[in-house]
Coordinates of C-alpha atoms in Angstrom, one line a residue:
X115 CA -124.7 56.9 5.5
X116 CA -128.1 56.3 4.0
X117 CA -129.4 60.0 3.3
X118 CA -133.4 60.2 3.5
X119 CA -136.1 62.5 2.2
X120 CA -135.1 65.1 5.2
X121 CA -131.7 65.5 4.6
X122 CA -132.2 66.0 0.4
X123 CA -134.5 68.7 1.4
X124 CA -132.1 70.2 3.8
X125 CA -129.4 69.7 1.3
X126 CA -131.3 71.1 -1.8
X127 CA -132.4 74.5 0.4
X128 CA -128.0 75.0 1.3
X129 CA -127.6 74.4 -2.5
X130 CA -130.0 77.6 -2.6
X131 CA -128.5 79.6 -0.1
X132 CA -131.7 79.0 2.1
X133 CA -129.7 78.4 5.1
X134 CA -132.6 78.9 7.5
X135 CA -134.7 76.0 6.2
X136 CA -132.0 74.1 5.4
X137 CA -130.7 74.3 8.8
X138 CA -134.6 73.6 10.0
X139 CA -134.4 70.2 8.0
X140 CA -130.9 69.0 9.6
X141 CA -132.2 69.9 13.1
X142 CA -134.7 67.6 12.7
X143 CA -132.9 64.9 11.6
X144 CA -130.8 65.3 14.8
X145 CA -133.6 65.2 16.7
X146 CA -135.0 61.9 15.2
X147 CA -132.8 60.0 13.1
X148 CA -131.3 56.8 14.1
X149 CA -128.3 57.2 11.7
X150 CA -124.9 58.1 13.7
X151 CA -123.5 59.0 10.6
X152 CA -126.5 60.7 9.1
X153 CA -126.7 62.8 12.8
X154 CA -122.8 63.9 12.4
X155 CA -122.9 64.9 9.1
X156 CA -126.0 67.1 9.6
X157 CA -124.8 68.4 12.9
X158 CA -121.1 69.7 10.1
X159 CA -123.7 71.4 8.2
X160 CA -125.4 72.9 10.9
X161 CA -122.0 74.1 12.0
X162 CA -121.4 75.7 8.6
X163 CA -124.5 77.3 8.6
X164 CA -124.0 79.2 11.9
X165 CA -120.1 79.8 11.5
X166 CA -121.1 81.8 8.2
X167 CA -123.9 84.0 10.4
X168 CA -120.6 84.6 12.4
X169 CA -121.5 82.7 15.6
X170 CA -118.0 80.9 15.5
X171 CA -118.4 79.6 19.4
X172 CA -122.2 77.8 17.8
X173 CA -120.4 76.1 15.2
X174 CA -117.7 74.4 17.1
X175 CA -120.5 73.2 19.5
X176 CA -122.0 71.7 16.4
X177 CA -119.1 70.2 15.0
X178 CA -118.0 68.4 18.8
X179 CA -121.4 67.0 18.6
X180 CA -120.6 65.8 15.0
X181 CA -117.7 64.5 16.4
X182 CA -119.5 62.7 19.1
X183 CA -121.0 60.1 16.5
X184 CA -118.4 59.0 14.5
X185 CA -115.7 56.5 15.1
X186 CA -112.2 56.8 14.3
X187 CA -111.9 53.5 13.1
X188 CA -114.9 53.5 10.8
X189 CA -112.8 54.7 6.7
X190 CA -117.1 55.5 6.3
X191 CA -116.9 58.3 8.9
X192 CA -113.6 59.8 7.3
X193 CA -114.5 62.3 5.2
X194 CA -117.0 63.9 8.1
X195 CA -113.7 63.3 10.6
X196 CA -111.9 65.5 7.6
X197 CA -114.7 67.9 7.0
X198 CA -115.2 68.4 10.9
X199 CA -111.5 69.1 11.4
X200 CA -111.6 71.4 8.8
X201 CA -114.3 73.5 10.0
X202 CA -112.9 73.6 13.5
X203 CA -109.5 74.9 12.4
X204 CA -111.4 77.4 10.5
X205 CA -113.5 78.6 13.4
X206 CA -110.2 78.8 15.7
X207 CA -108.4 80.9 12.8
X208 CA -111.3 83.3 13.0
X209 CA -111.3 83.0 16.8
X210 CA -107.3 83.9 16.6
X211 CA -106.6 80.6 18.2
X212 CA -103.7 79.6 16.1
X213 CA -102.5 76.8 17.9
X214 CA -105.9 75.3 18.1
X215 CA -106.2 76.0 14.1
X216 CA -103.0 74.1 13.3
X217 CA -103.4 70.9 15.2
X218 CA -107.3 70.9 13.7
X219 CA -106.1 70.9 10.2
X220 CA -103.5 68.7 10.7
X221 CA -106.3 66.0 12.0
X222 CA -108.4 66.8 9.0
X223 CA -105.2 66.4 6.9
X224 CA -104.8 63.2 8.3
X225 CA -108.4 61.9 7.7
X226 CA -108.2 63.0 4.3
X227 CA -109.1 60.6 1.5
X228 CA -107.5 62.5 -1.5
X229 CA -105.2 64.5 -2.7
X230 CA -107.4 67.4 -3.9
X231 CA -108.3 67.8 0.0
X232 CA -105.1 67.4 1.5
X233 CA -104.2 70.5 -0.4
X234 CA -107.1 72.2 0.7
X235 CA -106.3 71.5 4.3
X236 CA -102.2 72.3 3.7
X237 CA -103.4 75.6 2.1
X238 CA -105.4 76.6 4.8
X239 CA -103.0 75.8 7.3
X240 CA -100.4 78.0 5.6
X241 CA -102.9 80.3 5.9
X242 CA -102.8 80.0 9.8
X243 CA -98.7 80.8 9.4
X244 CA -99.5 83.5 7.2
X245 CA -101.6 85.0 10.1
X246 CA -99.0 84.0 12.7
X247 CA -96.3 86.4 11.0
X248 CA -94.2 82.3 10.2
X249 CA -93.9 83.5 7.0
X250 CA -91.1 80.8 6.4
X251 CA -93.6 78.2 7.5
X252 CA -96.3 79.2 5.1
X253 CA -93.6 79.4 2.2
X254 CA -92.5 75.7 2.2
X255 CA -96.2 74.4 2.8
X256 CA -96.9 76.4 -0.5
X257 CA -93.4 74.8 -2.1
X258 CA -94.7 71.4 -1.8
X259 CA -98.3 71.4 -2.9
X260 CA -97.9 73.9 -5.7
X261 CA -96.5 71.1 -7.6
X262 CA -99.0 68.5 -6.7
X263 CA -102.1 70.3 -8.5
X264 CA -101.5 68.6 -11.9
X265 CA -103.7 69.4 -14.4
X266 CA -106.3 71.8 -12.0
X267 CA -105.2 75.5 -13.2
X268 CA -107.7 76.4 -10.2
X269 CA -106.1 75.1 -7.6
X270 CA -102.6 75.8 -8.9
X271 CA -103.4 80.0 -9.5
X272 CA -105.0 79.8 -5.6
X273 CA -100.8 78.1 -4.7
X274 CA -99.5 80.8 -6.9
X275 CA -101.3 84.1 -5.9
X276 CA -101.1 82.9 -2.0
X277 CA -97.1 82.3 -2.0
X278 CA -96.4 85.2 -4.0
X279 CA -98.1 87.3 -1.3
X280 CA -96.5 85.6 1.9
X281 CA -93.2 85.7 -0.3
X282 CA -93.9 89.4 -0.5
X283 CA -94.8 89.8 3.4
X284 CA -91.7 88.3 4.1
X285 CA -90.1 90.5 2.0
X286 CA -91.2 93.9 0.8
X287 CA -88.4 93.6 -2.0
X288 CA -89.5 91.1 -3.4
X289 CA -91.0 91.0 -7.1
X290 CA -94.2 89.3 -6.5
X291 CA -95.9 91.2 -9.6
X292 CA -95.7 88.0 -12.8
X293 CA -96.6 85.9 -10.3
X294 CA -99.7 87.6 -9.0
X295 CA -100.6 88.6 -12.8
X296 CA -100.0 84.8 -13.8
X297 CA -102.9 83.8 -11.4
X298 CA -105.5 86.5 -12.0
X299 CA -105.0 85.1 -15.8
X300 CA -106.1 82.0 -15.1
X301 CA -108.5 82.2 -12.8
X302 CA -110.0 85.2 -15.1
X303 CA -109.5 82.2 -18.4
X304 CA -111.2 79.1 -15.9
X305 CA -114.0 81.9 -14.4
X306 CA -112.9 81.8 -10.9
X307 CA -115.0 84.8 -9.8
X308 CA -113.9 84.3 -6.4
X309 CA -110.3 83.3 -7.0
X310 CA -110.4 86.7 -9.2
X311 CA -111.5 88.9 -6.2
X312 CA -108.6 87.3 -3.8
X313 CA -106.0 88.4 -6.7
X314 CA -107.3 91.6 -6.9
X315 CA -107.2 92.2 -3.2
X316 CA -103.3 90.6 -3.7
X317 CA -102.6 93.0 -6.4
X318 CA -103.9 95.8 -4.5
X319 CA -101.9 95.0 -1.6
X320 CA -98.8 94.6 -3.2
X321 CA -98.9 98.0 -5.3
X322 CA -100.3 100.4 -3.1
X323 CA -96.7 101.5 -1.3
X324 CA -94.8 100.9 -4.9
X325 CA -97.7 102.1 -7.5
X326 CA -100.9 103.8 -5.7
X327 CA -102.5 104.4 -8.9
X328 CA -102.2 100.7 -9.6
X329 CA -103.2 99.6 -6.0
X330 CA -106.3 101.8 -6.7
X331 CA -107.3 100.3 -10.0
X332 CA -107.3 97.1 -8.7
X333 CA -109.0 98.1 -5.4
X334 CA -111.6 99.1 -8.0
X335 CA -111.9 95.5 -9.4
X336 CA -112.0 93.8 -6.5
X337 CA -115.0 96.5 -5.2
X338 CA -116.9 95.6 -8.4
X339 CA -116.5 91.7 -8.3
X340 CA -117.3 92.1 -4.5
X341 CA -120.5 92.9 -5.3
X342 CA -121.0 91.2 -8.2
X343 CA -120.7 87.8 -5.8
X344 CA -122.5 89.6 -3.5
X345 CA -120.2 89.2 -0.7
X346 CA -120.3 92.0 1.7
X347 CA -117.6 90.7 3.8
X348 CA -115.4 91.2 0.7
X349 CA -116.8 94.8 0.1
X350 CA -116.1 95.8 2.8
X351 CA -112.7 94.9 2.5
X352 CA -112.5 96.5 -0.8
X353 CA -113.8 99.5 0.7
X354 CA -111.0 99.5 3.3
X355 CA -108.8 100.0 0.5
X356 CA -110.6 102.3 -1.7
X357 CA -110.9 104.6 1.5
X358 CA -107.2 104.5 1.9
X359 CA -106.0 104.7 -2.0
X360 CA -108.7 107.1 -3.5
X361 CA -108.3 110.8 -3.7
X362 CA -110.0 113.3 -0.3
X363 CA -112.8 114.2 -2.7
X364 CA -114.0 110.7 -3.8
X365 CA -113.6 109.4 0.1
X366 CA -116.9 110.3 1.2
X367 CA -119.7 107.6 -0.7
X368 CA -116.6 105.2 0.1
X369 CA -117.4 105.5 3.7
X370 CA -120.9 106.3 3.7
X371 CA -121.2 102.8 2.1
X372 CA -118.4 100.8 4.2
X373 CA -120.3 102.1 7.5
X374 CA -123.8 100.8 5.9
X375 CA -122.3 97.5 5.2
X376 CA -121.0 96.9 8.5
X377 CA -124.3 97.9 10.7
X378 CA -126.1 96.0 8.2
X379 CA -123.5 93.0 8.6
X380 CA -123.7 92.4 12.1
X381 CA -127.7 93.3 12.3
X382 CA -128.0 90.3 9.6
X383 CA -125.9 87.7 11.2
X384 CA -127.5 88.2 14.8
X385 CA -130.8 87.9 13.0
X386 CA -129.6 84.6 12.0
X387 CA -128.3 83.6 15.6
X388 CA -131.3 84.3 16.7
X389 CA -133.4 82.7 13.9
X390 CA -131.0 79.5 14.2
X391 CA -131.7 79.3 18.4
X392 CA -135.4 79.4 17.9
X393 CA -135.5 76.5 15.5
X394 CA -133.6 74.3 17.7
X395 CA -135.5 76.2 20.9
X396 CA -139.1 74.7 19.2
X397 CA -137.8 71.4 18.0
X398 CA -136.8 71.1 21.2
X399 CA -139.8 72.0 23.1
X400 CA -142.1 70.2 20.6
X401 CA -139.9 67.0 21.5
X402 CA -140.3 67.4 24.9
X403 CA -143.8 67.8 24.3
X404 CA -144.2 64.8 23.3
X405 CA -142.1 62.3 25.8
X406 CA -144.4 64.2 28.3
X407 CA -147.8 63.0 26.5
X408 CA -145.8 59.5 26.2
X409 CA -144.7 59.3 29.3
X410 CA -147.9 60.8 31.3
X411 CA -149.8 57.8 32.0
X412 CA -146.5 55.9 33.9
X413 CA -145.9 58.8 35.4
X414 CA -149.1 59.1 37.2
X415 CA -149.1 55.5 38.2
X416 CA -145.3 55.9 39.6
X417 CA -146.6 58.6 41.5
X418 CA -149.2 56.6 43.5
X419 CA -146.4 54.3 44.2
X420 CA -144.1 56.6 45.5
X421 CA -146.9 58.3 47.7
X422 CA -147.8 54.4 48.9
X423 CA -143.8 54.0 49.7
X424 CA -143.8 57.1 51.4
X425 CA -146.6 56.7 53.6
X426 CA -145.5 52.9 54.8
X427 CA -142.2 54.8 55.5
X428 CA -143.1 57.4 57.1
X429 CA -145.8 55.1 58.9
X430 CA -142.6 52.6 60.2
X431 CA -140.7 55.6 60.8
X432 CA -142.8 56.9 63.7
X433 CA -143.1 53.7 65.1
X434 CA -139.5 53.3 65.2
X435 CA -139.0 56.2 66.7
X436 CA -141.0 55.6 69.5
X437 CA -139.5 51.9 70.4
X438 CA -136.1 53.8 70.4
X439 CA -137.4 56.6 72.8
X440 CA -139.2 53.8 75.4
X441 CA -135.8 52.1 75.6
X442 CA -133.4 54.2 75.4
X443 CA -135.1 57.8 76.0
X444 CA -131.5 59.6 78.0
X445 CA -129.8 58.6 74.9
X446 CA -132.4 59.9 72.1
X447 CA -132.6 62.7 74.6
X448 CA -129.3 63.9 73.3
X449 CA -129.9 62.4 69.8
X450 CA -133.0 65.0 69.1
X451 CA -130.7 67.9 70.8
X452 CA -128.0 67.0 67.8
X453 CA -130.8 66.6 65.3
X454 CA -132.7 69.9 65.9
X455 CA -129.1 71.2 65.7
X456 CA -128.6 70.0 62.5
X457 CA -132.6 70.2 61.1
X458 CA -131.8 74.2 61.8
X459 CA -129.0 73.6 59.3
X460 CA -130.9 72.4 57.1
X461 CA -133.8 74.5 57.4
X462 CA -131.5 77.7 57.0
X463 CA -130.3 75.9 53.2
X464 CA -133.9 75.2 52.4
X465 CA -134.6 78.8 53.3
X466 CA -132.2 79.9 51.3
X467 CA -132.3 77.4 48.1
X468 CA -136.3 77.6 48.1
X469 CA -137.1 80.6 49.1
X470 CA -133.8 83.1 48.2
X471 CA -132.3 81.4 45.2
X472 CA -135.7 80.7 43.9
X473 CA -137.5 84.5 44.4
X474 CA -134.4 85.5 42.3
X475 CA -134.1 83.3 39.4
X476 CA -137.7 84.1 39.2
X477 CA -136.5 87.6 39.2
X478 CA -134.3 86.8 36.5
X479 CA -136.6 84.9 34.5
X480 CA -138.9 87.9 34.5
X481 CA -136.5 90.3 33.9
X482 CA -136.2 89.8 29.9
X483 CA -139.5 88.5 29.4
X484 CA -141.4 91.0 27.3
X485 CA -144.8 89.8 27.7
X486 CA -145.3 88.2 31.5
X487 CA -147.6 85.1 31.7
X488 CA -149.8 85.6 34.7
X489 CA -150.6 82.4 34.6
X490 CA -147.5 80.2 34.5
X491 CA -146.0 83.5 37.1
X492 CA -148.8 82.3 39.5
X493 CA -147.9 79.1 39.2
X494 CA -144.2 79.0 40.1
X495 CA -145.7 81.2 43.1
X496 CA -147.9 78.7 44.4
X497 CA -145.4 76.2 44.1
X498 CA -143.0 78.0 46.1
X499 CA -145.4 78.8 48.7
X500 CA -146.5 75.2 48.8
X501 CA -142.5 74.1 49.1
X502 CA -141.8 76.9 51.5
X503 CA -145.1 75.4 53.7
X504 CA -143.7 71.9 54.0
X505 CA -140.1 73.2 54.0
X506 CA -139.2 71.5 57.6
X507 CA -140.2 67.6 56.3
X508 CA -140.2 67.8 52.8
X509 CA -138.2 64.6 51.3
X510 CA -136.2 65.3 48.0
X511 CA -138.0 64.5 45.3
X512 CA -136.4 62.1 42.8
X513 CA -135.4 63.9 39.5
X514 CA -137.4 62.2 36.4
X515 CA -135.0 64.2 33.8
X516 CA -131.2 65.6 35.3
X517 CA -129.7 66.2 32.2
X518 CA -133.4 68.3 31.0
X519 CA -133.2 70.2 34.7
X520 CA -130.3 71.1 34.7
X521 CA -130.1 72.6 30.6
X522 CA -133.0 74.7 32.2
X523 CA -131.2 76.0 35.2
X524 CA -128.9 77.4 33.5
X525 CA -129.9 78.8 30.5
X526 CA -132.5 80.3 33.0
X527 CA -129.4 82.9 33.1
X528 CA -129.2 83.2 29.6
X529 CA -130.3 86.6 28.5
X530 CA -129.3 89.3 25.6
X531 CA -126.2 90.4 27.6
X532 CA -125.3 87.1 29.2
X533 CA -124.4 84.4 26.9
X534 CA -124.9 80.9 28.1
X535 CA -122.4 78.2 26.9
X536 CA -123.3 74.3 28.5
X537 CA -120.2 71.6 27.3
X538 CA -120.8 68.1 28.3
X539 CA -124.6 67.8 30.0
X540 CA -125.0 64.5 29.1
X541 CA -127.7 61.8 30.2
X542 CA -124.4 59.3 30.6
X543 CA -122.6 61.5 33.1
X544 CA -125.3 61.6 35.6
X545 CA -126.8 57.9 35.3
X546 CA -124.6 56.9 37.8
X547 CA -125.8 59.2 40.8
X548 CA -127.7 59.5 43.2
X549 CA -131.1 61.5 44.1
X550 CA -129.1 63.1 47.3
X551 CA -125.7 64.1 45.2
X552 CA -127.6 65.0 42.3
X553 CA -130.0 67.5 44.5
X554 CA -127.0 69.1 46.5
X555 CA -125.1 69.7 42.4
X556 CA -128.2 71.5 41.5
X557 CA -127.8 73.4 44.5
X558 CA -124.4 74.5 44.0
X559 CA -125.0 75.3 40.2
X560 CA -128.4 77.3 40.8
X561 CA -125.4 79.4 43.7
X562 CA -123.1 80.0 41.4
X563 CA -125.3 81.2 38.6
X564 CA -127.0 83.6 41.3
X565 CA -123.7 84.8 42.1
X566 CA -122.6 85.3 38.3
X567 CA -125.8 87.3 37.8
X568 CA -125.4 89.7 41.4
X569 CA -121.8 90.4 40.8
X570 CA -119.7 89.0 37.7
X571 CA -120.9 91.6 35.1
X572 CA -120.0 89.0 32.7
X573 CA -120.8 88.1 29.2
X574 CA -119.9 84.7 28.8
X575 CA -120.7 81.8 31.1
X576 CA -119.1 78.6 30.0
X577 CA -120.3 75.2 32.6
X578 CA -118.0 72.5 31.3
X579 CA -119.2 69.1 32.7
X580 CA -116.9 66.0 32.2
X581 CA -116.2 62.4 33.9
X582 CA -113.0 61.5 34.7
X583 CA -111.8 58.0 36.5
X584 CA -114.7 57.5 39.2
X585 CA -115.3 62.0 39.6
X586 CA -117.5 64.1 37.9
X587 CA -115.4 67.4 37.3
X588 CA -117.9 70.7 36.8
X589 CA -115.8 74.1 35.6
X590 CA -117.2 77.5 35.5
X591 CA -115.7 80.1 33.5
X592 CA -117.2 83.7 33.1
X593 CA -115.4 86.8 31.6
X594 CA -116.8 89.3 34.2
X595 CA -114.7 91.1 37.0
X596 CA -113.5 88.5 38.9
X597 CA -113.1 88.5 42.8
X598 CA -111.1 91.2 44.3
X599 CA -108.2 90.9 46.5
X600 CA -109.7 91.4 49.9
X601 CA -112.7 88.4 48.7
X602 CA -114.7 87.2 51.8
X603 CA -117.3 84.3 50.8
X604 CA -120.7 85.4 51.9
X605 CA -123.8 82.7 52.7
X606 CA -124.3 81.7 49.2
X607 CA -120.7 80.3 49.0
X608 CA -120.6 79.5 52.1
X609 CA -123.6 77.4 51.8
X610 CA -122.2 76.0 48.2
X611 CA -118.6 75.4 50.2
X612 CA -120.5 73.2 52.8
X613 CA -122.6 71.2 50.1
X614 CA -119.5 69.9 48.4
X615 CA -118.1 68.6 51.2
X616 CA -121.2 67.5 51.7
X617 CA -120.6 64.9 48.8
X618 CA -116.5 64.5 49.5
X619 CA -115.9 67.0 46.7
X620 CA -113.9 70.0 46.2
X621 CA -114.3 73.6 45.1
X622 CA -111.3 75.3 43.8
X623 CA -111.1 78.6 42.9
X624 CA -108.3 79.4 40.1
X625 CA -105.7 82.2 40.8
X626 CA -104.0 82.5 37.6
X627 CA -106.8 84.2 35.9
X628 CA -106.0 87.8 34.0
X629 CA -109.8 88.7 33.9
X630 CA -113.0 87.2 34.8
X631 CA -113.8 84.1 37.3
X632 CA -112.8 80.0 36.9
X633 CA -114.2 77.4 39.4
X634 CA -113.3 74.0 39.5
X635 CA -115.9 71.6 41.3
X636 CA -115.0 67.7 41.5
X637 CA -117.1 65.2 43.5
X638 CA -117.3 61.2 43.4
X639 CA -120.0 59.3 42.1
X640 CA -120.5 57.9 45.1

């Protein structure tokens, strides 16, 4: 990996804690760098960045992008591999998805370079056991590295103070005191600030059924260091415990404080969500920006070809038609009676794709908008009236940018209380259709989005899209209320029902679902 100008600038503002422009720099090296290794490594950071403003779902979208440009076989990409791994078992600890955590920190262990990291990775993933209540399992992880740490006291007092405590959990007899003490010496003799505050919160622990006084003293330490490092995570965990050791009369300022903290928390890291989404929301826009001004001029002149084609067509269509009626008029006679049969079909799905589907995502769209633009509001109108005019022999129009189209569907849905999650809308995955499948997809996703928003009540939307063999296999996943026992489909999935098979696919709905809605969708490429 060849690091350029853009990524020591992103680099230098994390170094400062000035995660917002630093984040700003890496996003634009995703955006334009040619690097796959440069673009993976960024995309870790990125994941870091997010997963500390507590959006844990953000950073393991991140880090699967990361994951996306490096190759297993390349010893280059191994420490991002590592790093990556790391992070996701992290954000699946934190997520409480232990069996997730494990098999991510056992990749990372196994893409590890040195020793220093394998520890790092062992530790965390006793950490996961410790969680898990597999005391037992933590224990001998701790057993084998504690004497691997050679000459780093660091590394050796983080061994010490963390198997003294499982040791402890597993048994509340257990004399886990010299051991705990043994630690906070040394990280208090190598100035460990933040190896200090973990022993203090161990000490704490470990007194306050024997020794309360104790517990509280040390609750008292690990306050002060808290905000010393200016951690407020760690606060207000030592806050927790002052709350629960101190005396009624001292409670009070405890709690006052603790409840501060924790509004203030949770305002700060949706702040950064939010800060994070626009600076990909603008690089993105600003990029599209551009391939439009690039693009304009072949565009134009595509579209005088494509109006030429469709003239000659529609000009050898008529005259087609009106051999075939000449000679064989009894015959077309029941041809047109089948195909105003079916035109009415159609119509009706026009109708209801055009005019229904779109008045509402309009609706939607408008909805959380806290400023309305007349302008561009009067334009989506006049292009719906203009569609709904020419409903009856409009021809599909061929899609310049799936991939773009359909990102915008969906996250059309997207709003403070509805959190959009897209997995898998790549270019690649949709190269291989055609205009006709790829109309009737949108179709069916613009149906079940309307559907989500009339009815789920949910909170999360996940749209999965992945190829497998020679199918393209679309899941939908929300958290709302699911379908109730007596479910009849109405038009909209009707409609949706009749589109897939329109394309030989499938729509399964899953049954084993505690709470909220899955859909599985799966149609050929052809």
């Amino acid at each position: 990996m060849t690091k350029n100008a853009e990524y020591s600038k992103a680099d230098s503002f994390l170094y400062r804690q000035q995660r917002d422009s630093a984040f700003y720099y890496f996003n634009k090296i995703v955006s334009g760098s040619k690097d796959s290794l440069l673009i993976a490594s960024s995309y870790n950071n990125m994941a870091v960045i997010v997963a500390d403003a507590g959006d844990y779902f953000g950073s393991q979208d991140y880090l699967l992008l990361s994951l996306r440009y490096l190759d297993e076989r390349q010893e280059s990409n191994f420490y991002c591999l590592s790093s990556d791994y790391n992070e996701l078992g992290g954000t699946s600890l934190r997520l409480k998805n232990y069996d997730a955590a494990l098999n991510y920190y056992d990749l990372a262990i196994k893409y590890a370079q040195d020793d220093v990291f394998k520890q790092i990775f062992l530790n965390n993933k006793a950490v996961v056991y410790k969680d898990q209540k597999n005391f037992s399992g933590a224990i001998a992880i701790y057993d084998t590295i504690i004497h691997k740490t050679g000459s780093d006291r660091k590394a050796y007092a983080m061994i010490l103070s963390n198997r003294a405590n499982v040791r402890w959990l597993k048994d509340s007899s257990y004399n886990a005191a010299q051991e705990l003490s043994t630690a906070l010496q040394i990280r208090t003799e190598v100035q460990d600030p933040w190896g200090q505050n973990a022993s203090y919160a161990h000490l704490s622990d470990y007194y306050t059924s024997s020794h309360p006084d104790s517990a509280l003293v040390y609750a008292n330490k690990m306050y002060a260091k808290a905000r010393e490092l200016d951690s407020p995570d760690d606060e207000v965990q030592a806050l927790q415990k002052l709350i629960r050791l101190s005396p009624p009369q001292h409670i009070k300022p405890y709690f006052a404080r603790y409840q501060y903290l924790s509004d203030s928390i949770q305002t700060a890291r949706n702040t950064a969500k939010n800060q994070y989404a626009l600076i990909r929301y603008d690089a993105e826009k600003n990029k599209a920006e551009n391939l439009r001004l690039q693009k304009d001029n072949a565009n134009k002149r595509l579209q005088i070809i494509e109006q030429r084609v469709m003239i000659y067509s529609a000009i050898g269509a008529v005259v087609l038609i009106i051999f075939l009626y000449l000679k064989r008029r009894q015959q077309l006679a029941l041809e047109a009676e089948n195909r105003i049969r079916k035109d009415r079909l159609k119509t009706s799905q026009k109708i209801h794709d055009v005019v229904a589907n779109g008045l509402y995502r309009m609706m939607t769209e408008i909805e959380y908008q806290s400023a309305i633009d007349k302008e561009a509001l009067l334009d989506k109108i006049e292009t719906m009236y203009e569609q709904s005019r020419n409903i009856s022999y409009e021809q599909p129009a061929a899609v310049e940018d799936y991939q773009a189209e359909i990102a915008q569907l969906l996250m059309a849905f997207s709003t403070d209380k509805v959190k959009v999650i897209i997995v898998g809308n790549y270019k690649e995955l949709w190269s291989q259709l055609n205009n006709t499948v790829k109309i009737e997809a949108k179709h069916i996703l613009q149906e079940l989005m309307i559907n989500m928003k009339k009815h789920s009540q949910a909170s999360n939307v996940v749209i999965k899209f992945e190829q497998q063999d020679d199918q393209i296999n679309i899941q939908y996943t929300d958290d709302g209320v699911g379908l109730p026992a007596d479910y009849k489909m109405g038009n909209g999935l009707t409609s949706t029902e009749n589109r897939i098979k329109n394309i030989n696919g499938k729509l399964i709905f899953a049954t084993n679902t505690k709470k909220g809605l899955k859909i599985q969708i799966t149609f050929p490429f052809v």
